[in-house]
Coordinates of C-alpha atoms (C1' of nucleotides) in Angstrom, one line a residue:
Chain W
X25 CA 22.6 21.0 -51.4
X26 CA 21.4 20.8 -55.0
X27 CA 20.5 17.1 -54.9
X28 CA 19.1 16.3 -58.3
X29 CA 16.7 13.5 -57.4
X30 CA 13.3 13.2 -59.0
X31 CA 14.6 14.7 -62.2
X32 CA 12.8 12.3 -64.6
X33 CA 11.8 14.0 -67.8
X34 CA 9.0 11.7 -68.6
X35 CA 5.7 12.8 -70.2
X36 CA 3.3 13.8 -67.5
X37 CA -0.5 14.1 -67.7
X38 CA -1.8 17.6 -68.0
X39 CA -2.8 18.5 -64.4
X40 CA -0.6 16.1 -62.5
X41 CA 2.5 18.2 -62.2
X42 CA 1.1 20.6 -59.7
X43 CA -0.1 17.8 -57.5
X44 CA 3.1 16.0 -57.6
X45 CA 5.2 19.0 -56.7
X46 CA 2.7 20.0 -54.0
X47 CA 2.6 16.5 -52.4
X48 CA 6.4 16.1 -52.6
X49 CA 7.2 19.5 -51.1
X50 CA 4.6 19.0 -48.4
X51 CA 6.1 15.7 -47.4
X52 CA 9.6 17.1 -47.5
X53 CA 8.6 20.0 -45.3
X54 CA 6.6 17.9 -42.8
X55 CA 9.4 15.3 -42.6
X56 CA 11.9 18.1 -41.8
X57 CA 13.9 17.3 -44.9
X58 CA 13.4 20.9 -45.7
X59 CA 14.3 22.6 -42.4
X60 CA 12.1 25.5 -41.2
X61 CA 13.4 28.9 -42.4
X62 CA 15.3 27.6 -45.4
X63 CA 14.6 29.3 -48.7
X64 CA 12.7 27.8 -51.6
X65 CA 13.8 28.7 -55.1
X66 CA 11.3 28.5 -57.9
X67 CA 13.8 28.1 -60.8
X68 CA 15.7 25.5 -58.9
X69 CA 12.5 23.5 -58.4
X70 CA 11.5 24.0 -62.0
X71 CA 14.8 22.6 -63.1
X72 CA 14.6 19.7 -60.7
X73 CA 11.1 18.7 -61.9
X74 CA 11.7 19.5 -65.5
X75 CA 8.8 21.8 -65.9
X76 CA 8.1 25.5 -66.1
X77 CA 7.8 27.8 -63.2
X78 CA 4.1 28.2 -63.6
X79 CA 3.0 24.9 -62.0
X80 CA 5.7 25.2 -59.4
X81 CA 4.2 28.6 -58.5
X82 CA 0.7 27.2 -58.2
X83 CA 2.0 24.5 -55.8
X84 CA 3.7 27.1 -53.7
X85 CA 0.5 29.2 -53.5
X86 CA -1.3 26.1 -52.2
X87 CA 1.4 25.4 -49.7
X88 CA 1.3 29.0 -48.5
X89 CA -2.5 28.6 -48.1
X90 CA -1.7 25.6 -45.8
X91 CA 0.7 27.8 -43.8
X92 CA 3.6 25.5 -44.6
X93 CA 5.6 28.2 -46.4
X94 CA 5.8 31.9 -46.1
X95 CA 6.3 34.2 -49.1
X96 CA 7.9 37.5 -48.6
X97 CA 6.7 39.9 -51.4
X98 CA 9.2 40.5 -54.2
X99 CA 11.9 38.8 -52.1
X100 CA 11.9 35.1 -51.3
X101 CA 9.7 32.3 -50.0
X102 CA 10.8 30.1 -47.2
X103 CA 9.7 27.2 -45.1
X104 CA 7.5 28.2 -42.2
X105 CA 9.0 28.0 -38.7
X106 CA 7.6 25.8 -36.1
X107 CA 5.6 28.0 -33.6
X108 CA 7.1 26.9 -30.3
X109 CA 5.8 30.0 -28.5
X110 CA 2.1 29.2 -29.0
X111 CA 2.5 25.5 -28.4
X112 CA 0.0 25.6 -25.5
X113 CA -2.6 27.0 -27.8
X114 CA -2.0 24.3 -30.2
X115 CA -2.3 21.6 -27.6
X116 CA -5.4 23.1 -26.2
X117 CA -7.0 22.9 -29.7
X118 CA -5.7 19.4 -30.3
X119 CA -7.1 18.1 -27.0
X120 CA -10.5 19.6 -27.7
X121 CA -10.6 18.1 -31.2
X122 CA -9.6 14.7 -30.0
X123 CA -12.5 14.9 -27.6
X124 CA -15.0 16.2 -30.0
X125 CA -14.2 13.9 -32.9
X126 CA -14.1 10.8 -30.7
X127 CA -17.4 11.8 -29.1
X128 CA -19.1 12.4 -32.5
X129 CA -17.7 9.1 -33.8
X130 CA -19.5 7.3 -30.9
X131 CA -22.7 9.0 -31.9
X132 CA -22.6 8.7 -35.7
X133 CA -20.3 5.9 -36.8
X134 CA -21.4 3.0 -39.0
X135 CA -20.1 -0.5 -39.2
X136 CA -18.1 0.4 -42.3
X137 CA -16.4 3.1 -40.3
X138 CA -15.5 0.6 -37.6
X139 CA -14.0 -1.8 -40.1
X140 CA -11.9 1.0 -41.5
X141 CA -10.8 2.2 -38.0
X142 CA -9.8 -1.3 -37.0
X143 CA -7.7 -1.7 -40.1
X144 CA -5.9 1.5 -39.4
X145 CA -5.4 0.5 -35.7
X146 CA -3.8 -2.7 -36.9
X147 CA -1.5 -0.8 -39.1
X148 CA -0.6 1.5 -36.2
X149 CA 0.1 -1.5 -34.0
X150 CA 2.3 -3.0 -36.7
X151 CA 4.3 0.2 -37.0
X152 CA 4.8 0.3 -33.3
X153 CA 5.9 -3.3 -33.3
X154 CA 8.3 -2.5 -36.1
X155 CA 9.6 0.6 -34.3
X156 CA 8.9 2.6 -37.5
X157 CA 8.6 6.2 -36.3
X158 CA 7.4 7.6 -39.6
X159 CA 5.0 4.8 -40.0
X160 CA 3.6 5.4 -36.5
X161 CA 3.1 9.1 -37.3
X162 CA 1.2 8.3 -40.5
X163 CA -0.9 5.5 -39.2
X164 CA -1.7 7.3 -36.0
X165 CA -2.9 10.3 -38.0
X166 CA -4.8 8.0 -40.2
X167 CA -6.5 6.4 -37.3
X168 CA -7.7 9.6 -35.8
X169 CA -8.7 11.0 -39.2
X170 CA -10.8 8.0 -39.7
X171 CA -12.5 8.5 -36.3
X172 CA -13.1 12.1 -37.2
X173 CA -14.6 11.1 -40.5
X174 CA -16.9 8.7 -38.7
X175 CA -18.1 11.7 -36.7
X176 CA -19.8 13.0 -39.8
X177 CA -18.8 16.6 -39.3
X178 CA -16.7 17.9 -42.2
X179 CA -15.8 21.1 -40.4
X180 CA -14.4 19.4 -37.4
X181 CA -12.7 16.8 -39.6
X182 CA -10.9 19.3 -41.8
X183 CA -9.8 21.4 -38.8
X184 CA -8.5 18.4 -37.0
X185 CA -6.7 17.3 -40.2
X186 CA -5.1 20.7 -40.3
X187 CA -4.0 20.4 -36.7
X188 CA -2.5 17.0 -37.4
X189 CA -0.7 18.3 -40.4
X190 CA 0.5 21.4 -38.5
X191 CA 1.7 19.2 -35.7
X192 CA 3.4 16.6 -37.9
X193 CA 6.7 18.3 -37.6
X194 CA 6.4 18.3 -33.8
X195 CA 5.1 14.8 -33.7
X196 CA 8.1 13.7 -35.7
X197 CA 10.4 14.9 -32.9
X198 CA 8.0 13.3 -30.4
X199 CA 8.0 9.8 -31.9
X200 CA 11.8 9.9 -32.2
X201 CA 11.9 10.3 -28.4
X202 CA 10.5 6.7 -28.2
X203 CA 13.5 5.0 -29.6
X204 CA 14.0 2.9 -26.5
X205 CA 10.7 2.3 -24.9
X206 CA 7.9 2.3 -27.5
X207 CA 4.4 3.5 -26.7
X208 CA 2.6 0.2 -26.8
X209 CA 0.3 1.9 -24.2
X210 CA -1.1 3.9 -27.1
X211 CA -2.2 0.8 -28.9
X212 CA -4.2 -0.2 -25.8
X213 CA -5.7 3.3 -25.6
X214 CA -6.7 3.1 -29.2
X215 CA -8.4 -0.2 -28.5
X216 CA -10.3 1.3 -25.6
X217 CA -11.4 4.2 -27.8
X218 CA -12.6 1.8 -30.4
X219 CA -14.6 -0.1 -27.8
X220 CA -16.2 3.1 -26.5
X221 CA -17.1 4.2 -30.0
X222 CA -18.5 0.8 -30.9
X223 CA -20.6 0.8 -27.7
X224 CA -21.8 4.3 -28.6
X225 CA -20.8 5.4 -25.1
X226 CA -20.4 9.1 -25.7
X227 CA -19.2 10.0 -22.2
X228 CA -16.5 7.3 -22.3
X229 CA -15.4 8.3 -25.8
X230 CA -15.1 11.9 -24.7
X231 CA -13.2 10.9 -21.6
X232 CA -10.8 8.5 -23.4
X233 CA -10.2 11.0 -26.2
X234 CA -9.3 13.6 -23.6
X235 CA -7.0 11.3 -21.7
X236 CA -5.3 10.1 -24.8
X237 CA -4.7 13.6 -26.1
X238 CA -3.5 14.9 -22.7
X239 CA -1.0 12.1 -22.3
X240 CA 0.5 12.8 -25.7
X241 CA 0.6 16.5 -24.9
X242 CA 2.3 15.8 -21.6
X243 CA 4.8 13.6 -23.3
X244 CA 5.6 16.2 -25.9
X245 CA 5.9 18.9 -23.3
X246 CA 8.4 16.7 -21.3
X247 CA 10.4 16.3 -24.5
X248 CA 10.3 20.0 -25.2
X249 CA 11.4 21.1 -21.8
X250 CA 14.2 18.6 -22.0
X251 CA 15.4 20.1 -25.3
X252 CA 15.0 23.7 -24.5
X253 CA 15.1 24.8 -20.9
X254 CA 12.2 27.2 -21.1
X255 CA 9.0 27.1 -19.1
X256 CA 6.1 26.0 -21.2
X257 CA 2.6 26.8 -19.8
X258 CA -0.3 24.5 -20.4
Chain T
X14 CA -24.5 39.7 -67.1
X15 CA -21.1 41.0 -68.3
X16 CA -21.1 44.1 -66.1
X17 CA -17.9 45.9 -66.8
X18 CA -17.3 47.6 -63.5
X19 CA -13.8 47.9 -62.0
X20 CA -12.2 48.2 -65.4
X21 CA -9.8 50.9 -64.6
X22 CA -6.5 50.6 -66.5
X23 CA -4.4 52.4 -63.9
X24 CA -0.9 51.5 -63.0
X25 CA -0.9 49.0 -60.2
X26 CA 1.8 48.1 -57.8
X27 CA 3.6 44.9 -58.4
X28 CA 1.9 42.4 -56.1
X29 CA -1.4 44.1 -55.6
X30 CA -3.3 42.7 -58.5
X31 CA -3.7 39.3 -57.0
X32 CA -4.9 40.6 -53.7
X33 CA -7.4 42.9 -55.4
X34 CA -8.9 40.2 -57.5
X35 CA -9.0 37.8 -54.6
X36 CA -10.7 40.2 -52.2
X37 CA -13.2 41.4 -54.8
X38 CA -14.2 37.9 -56.0
X39 CA -14.4 36.8 -52.4
X40 CA -16.7 39.6 -51.5
X41 CA -18.8 39.0 -54.6
X42 CA -19.1 35.3 -53.8
X43 CA -19.9 35.9 -50.1
X44 CA -22.5 38.6 -50.9
X45 CA -24.1 36.3 -53.4
X46 CA -23.5 38.6 -56.3
X47 CA -21.9 35.5 -57.9
X48 CA -24.6 32.9 -57.3
X49 CA -23.4 29.4 -56.3
X50 CA -22.9 27.1 -59.2
X51 CA -22.2 29.9 -61.7
X52 CA -19.1 29.5 -63.8
X53 CA -16.0 31.7 -63.6
X54 CA -14.1 32.5 -66.7
X55 CA -10.5 33.4 -66.4
X56 CA -10.2 35.4 -69.7
X57 CA -13.3 37.4 -68.9
X58 CA -11.8 38.3 -65.5
X59 CA -8.5 39.1 -67.1
X60 CA -10.2 41.5 -69.5
X61 CA -12.3 43.0 -66.7
X62 CA -9.3 43.8 -64.5
X63 CA -7.0 44.7 -67.4
X64 CA -4.4 42.2 -66.5
X65 CA -3.0 38.9 -67.6
X66 CA -4.5 35.5 -66.7
X67 CA -1.6 34.6 -64.5
X68 CA -2.5 36.8 -61.4
X69 CA -6.2 35.9 -62.0
X70 CA -5.2 32.3 -61.8
X71 CA -3.3 32.7 -58.6
X72 CA -6.3 34.4 -57.0
X73 CA -8.5 31.5 -58.1
X74 CA -6.1 29.0 -56.6
X75 CA -6.3 30.9 -53.3
X76 CA -10.1 31.0 -53.4
X77 CA -10.2 27.2 -54.2
X78 CA -8.0 26.8 -51.1
X79 CA -10.7 28.6 -49.1
X80 CA -13.3 26.3 -50.5
X81 CA -15.2 29.2 -52.1
X82 CA -14.8 27.9 -55.7
X83 CA -14.4 24.5 -57.2
X84 CA -12.2 23.8 -60.2
X85 CA -13.1 20.9 -62.5
X86 CA -9.8 19.7 -64.1
X87 CA -9.5 20.8 -67.7
X88 CA -13.0 22.0 -67.8
X89 CA -14.4 24.9 -65.8
X90 CA -14.3 26.5 -62.4
X91 CA -17.5 27.5 -60.6
X92 CA -18.7 29.0 -57.4
X93 CA -19.1 26.5 -54.6
X94 CA -22.6 25.6 -53.6
X95 CA -23.9 26.2 -50.2
X96 CA -23.9 22.9 -48.3
X97 CA -27.5 22.8 -47.0
X98 CA -27.3 19.1 -46.2
X99 CA -24.6 19.3 -43.5
X100 CA -26.0 22.4 -41.9
X101 CA -26.4 20.8 -38.6
X102 CA -22.7 19.9 -38.6
X103 CA -21.9 23.6 -39.4
X104 CA -24.0 24.8 -36.6
X105 CA -22.5 22.3 -34.1
X106 CA -19.1 23.6 -34.9
X107 CA -20.2 27.2 -34.8
X108 CA -21.8 26.9 -31.4
X109 CA -18.7 25.2 -30.0
X110 CA -16.4 27.9 -31.4
X111 CA -18.6 30.7 -30.0
X112 CA -18.3 29.0 -26.6
X113 CA -14.6 28.3 -26.8
X114 CA -13.5 31.7 -28.1
X115 CA -15.7 33.6 -25.6
X116 CA -14.4 31.5 -22.8
X117 CA -10.8 32.0 -23.7
X118 CA -11.4 35.7 -24.1
X119 CA -12.6 35.9 -20.5
X120 CA -9.3 34.2 -19.5
X121 CA -6.7 36.0 -21.6
X122 CA -8.1 39.4 -22.7
X123 CA -6.2 42.6 -22.1
X124 CA -7.6 46.1 -21.7
X125 CA -6.7 46.9 -25.2
X126 CA -8.7 44.0 -26.4
X127 CA -11.7 45.3 -24.5
X128 CA -11.4 48.7 -26.1
X129 CA -11.3 47.2 -29.5
X130 CA -14.3 44.9 -28.7
X131 CA -16.3 47.8 -27.4
X132 CA -15.7 49.8 -30.5
X133 CA -16.8 47.0 -32.7
X134 CA -19.9 46.5 -30.6
X135 CA -20.8 50.1 -31.1
X136 CA -20.4 49.7 -34.8
X137 CA -22.7 46.7 -34.7
X138 CA -25.2 48.6 -32.7
X139 CA -25.1 51.4 -35.2
X140 CA -25.6 49.0 -38.1
X141 CA -28.6 47.5 -36.3
X142 CA -30.0 51.0 -35.7
X143 CA -29.5 51.9 -39.3
X144 CA -31.1 48.6 -40.5
X145 CA -28.0 47.9 -42.6
X146 CA -28.0 44.2 -43.1
X147 CA -24.6 44.0 -44.8
X148 CA -23.2 46.2 -42.1
X149 CA -24.6 44.0 -39.5
X150 CA -23.0 40.9 -40.9
X151 CA -19.6 42.6 -41.2
X152 CA -19.6 44.2 -37.8
X153 CA -21.0 41.1 -36.0
X154 CA -18.2 39.0 -37.6
X155 CA -15.7 41.6 -36.6
X156 CA -17.0 41.6 -33.0
X157 CA -16.7 37.9 -32.6
X158 CA -13.4 37.8 -34.4
X159 CA -12.1 40.4 -32.0
X160 CA -13.3 38.2 -29.1
X161 CA -11.5 35.2 -30.7
X162 CA -8.4 37.3 -31.0
X163 CA -8.6 38.2 -27.4
X164 CA -8.6 34.5 -26.6
X165 CA -5.0 34.3 -27.7
X166 CA -5.4 31.1 -29.6
X167 CA -4.5 31.4 -33.2
X168 CA -5.8 28.0 -34.1
X169 CA -9.2 28.6 -32.7
X170 CA -9.3 32.1 -34.1
X171 CA -8.5 31.0 -37.7
X172 CA -10.9 28.1 -37.6
X173 CA -13.6 30.4 -36.2
X174 CA -12.8 32.9 -38.9
X175 CA -13.2 30.2 -41.5
X176 CA -16.5 29.2 -40.1
X177 CA -17.7 32.8 -40.2
X178 CA -16.6 33.2 -43.8
X179 CA -18.1 29.9 -44.8
X180 CA -21.4 30.9 -43.2
X181 CA -21.5 34.4 -44.5
X182 CA -23.6 33.4 -47.4
X183 CA -26.1 31.9 -45.0
X184 CA -25.9 34.7 -42.6
X185 CA -26.7 37.1 -45.4
X186 CA -30.1 35.3 -45.9
X187 CA -30.5 35.2 -42.2
X188 CA -30.1 38.9 -41.6
X189 CA -32.4 39.7 -44.5
X190 CA -35.1 37.9 -42.6
X191 CA -35.0 40.7 -40.0
X192 CA -36.3 43.3 -42.3
X193 CA -39.3 44.0 -40.0
X194 CA -38.2 43.4 -36.5
X195 CA -34.5 43.9 -36.0
X196 CA -32.4 41.9 -33.5
X197 CA -31.8 44.6 -31.0
X198 CA -31.7 41.7 -28.6
X199 CA -28.3 40.7 -30.0
X200 CA -26.9 44.0 -29.1
X201 CA -27.9 43.4 -25.5
X202 CA -26.5 39.8 -25.6
X203 CA -23.2 41.3 -26.9
X204 CA -23.2 43.7 -24.0
X205 CA -23.7 40.8 -21.6
X206 CA -20.8 38.9 -23.2
X207 CA -18.6 41.9 -22.9
X208 CA -19.4 42.2 -19.2
X209 CA -18.7 38.5 -18.6
X210 CA -15.4 38.7 -20.5
X211 CA -14.4 41.8 -18.6
X212 CA -15.3 40.2 -15.2
X213 CA -13.2 37.2 -16.3
X214 CA -16.2 35.1 -15.5
X215 CA -15.3 32.0 -17.6
X216 CA -18.4 30.1 -16.8
X217 CA -20.7 33.0 -17.6
X218 CA -18.8 33.7 -20.8
X219 CA -19.1 30.1 -21.9
X220 CA -22.8 30.0 -21.1
X221 CA -23.6 33.4 -22.8
X222 CA -21.6 32.4 -25.9
X223 CA -23.5 29.1 -26.1
X224 CA -26.9 30.9 -25.7
X225 CA -26.0 33.5 -28.2
X226 CA -24.9 31.0 -30.8
X227 CA -27.8 28.7 -30.2
X228 CA -30.3 31.5 -30.6
X229 CA -28.8 32.4 -34.0
X230 CA -28.8 28.8 -35.1
X231 CA -32.4 28.4 -34.1
X232 CA -33.3 31.5 -36.0
X233 CA -31.5 30.4 -39.1
X234 CA -33.1 27.0 -38.9
X235 CA -36.6 28.6 -38.6
X236 CA -35.7 30.6 -41.7
X237 CA -34.5 27.5 -43.6
X238 CA -37.6 25.5 -42.8
X239 CA -39.7 28.4 -44.0
X240 CA -37.8 28.4 -47.3
X241 CA -37.9 24.7 -47.6
X242 CA -41.6 24.5 -47.0
X243 CA -42.3 27.0 -49.7
X244 CA -40.0 25.2 -52.2
X245 CA -37.8 28.1 -52.9
X246 CA -34.7 27.0 -54.7
X247 CA -31.5 28.9 -54.1
Chain H
dT24 C1' -35.4 10.1 -87.7
dG25 C1' -32.1 8.5 -84.4
dT26 C1' -27.3 7.4 -83.4
dA27 C1' -22.4 7.2 -83.9
dT28 C1' -18.4 9.8 -85.4
dT29 C1' -15.8 13.7 -86.6
dT30 C1' -14.9 18.3 -86.3
dT31 C1' -15.1 22.6 -84.2
dT32 C1' -14.8 25.5 -80.4
dC33 C1' -13.9 26.9 -75.9
dT34 C1' -11.5 26.8 -71.6
dT35 C1' -7.8 25.5 -69.0
dG36 C1' -2.7 24.2 -68.3
dT37 C1' 2.0 25.1 -69.5
dC38 C1' 5.8 27.5 -71.4
dG39 C1' 9.6 30.9 -72.4
dA40 C1' 10.6 35.6 -72.0
dC41 C1' 10.7 40.1 -70.0
dA42 C1' 10.2 43.7 -66.3
dA43 C1' 10.2 45.2 -61.5
dG44 C1' 11.6 45.3 -56.8
dG45 C1' 15.0 44.3 -53.3
dC46 C1' 19.7 42.8 -51.7
dT47 C1' 24.6 43.1 -51.9
dC48 C1' 28.8 44.6 -53.2
dT49 C1' 31.6 48.3 -54.6
dC50 C1' 33.2 52.7 -54.4
dA51 C1' 33.3 57.6 -53.6
dC52 C1' 33.3 60.9 -50.0
dG53 C1' 33.3 62.8 -45.4
Chain J
dC2 C1' 37.5 54.3 -40.8
dG3 C1' 32.6 54.7 -41.3
dT4 C1' 28.6 56.0 -44.2
dG5 C1' 25.7 56.5 -48.0
dA6 C1' 24.8 56.4 -53.1
dG7 C1' 24.9 53.7 -57.2
dA8 C1' 25.5 49.6 -60.2
dG9 C1' 24.8 44.8 -60.8
dC10 C1' 22.6 40.6 -59.7
dC11 C1' 19.1 37.6 -58.3
dT12 C1' 14.4 36.3 -57.4
dT13 C1' 9.8 37.1 -58.1
dG14 C1' 5.7 38.9 -60.7
dT15 C1' 3.5 39.4 -65.1
dC16 C1' 2.7 38.8 -69.9
dG17 C1' 1.4 36.9 -74.5
dA18 C1' 1.3 32.7 -77.0
dC19 C1' 0.6 27.9 -77.7
dA20 C1' -1.0 23.1 -76.7
dA21 C1' -4.1 19.7 -74.6
dG22 C1' -8.7 18.1 -73.0
dA23 C1' -13.4 18.2 -73.0
dA24 C1' -17.9 19.8 -74.3
dA25 C1' -20.8 21.2 -78.1
dA26 C1' -21.8 21.2 -82.8
dA27 C1' -21.9 19.3 -87.2
dT28 C1' -21.9 15.5 -90.2
dA29 C1' -22.3 10.7 -91.9
dC30 C1' -24.8 6.7 -91.8
dA31 C1' -28.3 3.2 -90.8

DNA sequence: TGTATTTTTCTTGTCGACAAGGCTCTCACG
DNA sequence: CGTGAGAGCCTTGTCGACAAGAAAAATACA
């Protein structure tokens, strides 16, 4: 368990240690390399990264603020569990934010936004083509984050970002379910969304965003009910 | 400027220092006792609270996570400015969350929720009666937070909570504008919202939440344009 | 007198060490 | 054999001190 990777004792710049630890732990949690519920030891991390416990601690405080870890006072800190019980609430919020951000993008986007979005859409298509699940997750999130950014509402964008991060562990399971038949359909739906945004067709953007989101939700629900035989409400 | 309040050197319990500093600084920022843009000195805070810089630092990291302070690397950390430029984006999100949370409360509330909501509504009415602006802010936020909680969607509730916190500095100006004619109308609107929630009338709850929010937004906008036209810097 | 450079100072970032709280294992006792 | 108190261990929380960056001040020079 005590894999000693990343243990380079090179000179770091002054404020970079915290960010490095934060980013790395975040990725390891979201990629399920650190399984939910497993404990996180500060001194072990300090030894692994060759630094004191202080910057490790700051990174952990940040992660706790993101809800990715939970810290039991005076006891231990462990990776947050995936909240399967309130999944319907998550999906409800996700669908709404897909709708709202796409709708606002149709209203407020610029040509630069469209360039960026198209580039990310190409990356997503390439990841689908290459059957690269992790790449699909990243590029899909990037695509929709760019759309949210084009909507020019920082509050929606950050909330949406948080939802995408929260759901990344779910989405990872989700995309793994496509090992056989890959969702080339989503590439087409993305293209339709781009077209609606470019045409500034707010109603169509709203509708397409809703359809796109609901299809993903339905697919994940199908996956979940297959894995655990409990009834999930929507 | 260096008021030395709260400097009690009593024995504290082990993990309580961070929370105390966090809560107190948060309140001071949101109540505009710490004006936006003003610097925050760690050693000064450490001396004021009679503790080391370490717990102070953790509280500051948390506050930075909430977006209430901004930390310039290797330089200083200062109270975040109020984002007047993107106010319309804030209001857009606020109205939507008023609608969504009220709607969901109509769907999913229990009788216990209603009891809690009514109690908070009474407190709000009392604060309005007493012309207590700070009390009105707190009890109004509590009222709508309780409604959000009754909606049984943690993601909406936490986002809404964040919006209310973010806007508390604005709302403080807003409620101060009611020094003459107090918004007893809002008490009635709250009562209507409660009735719609209790009757599980989703459409009415949605509509009332929207009206309620838009009226507040309109009032704040009127206030802002009044400040803007008189060239009052904040 | 104006500008470039150096020095000083001030704040933050990091470290190693120590103390406190909780868990576990052991052991006495019913 | 079961139960509860106590000792030891293990992790976190806090501290004081030092180092690094950057702004401000002081100095040298044209």
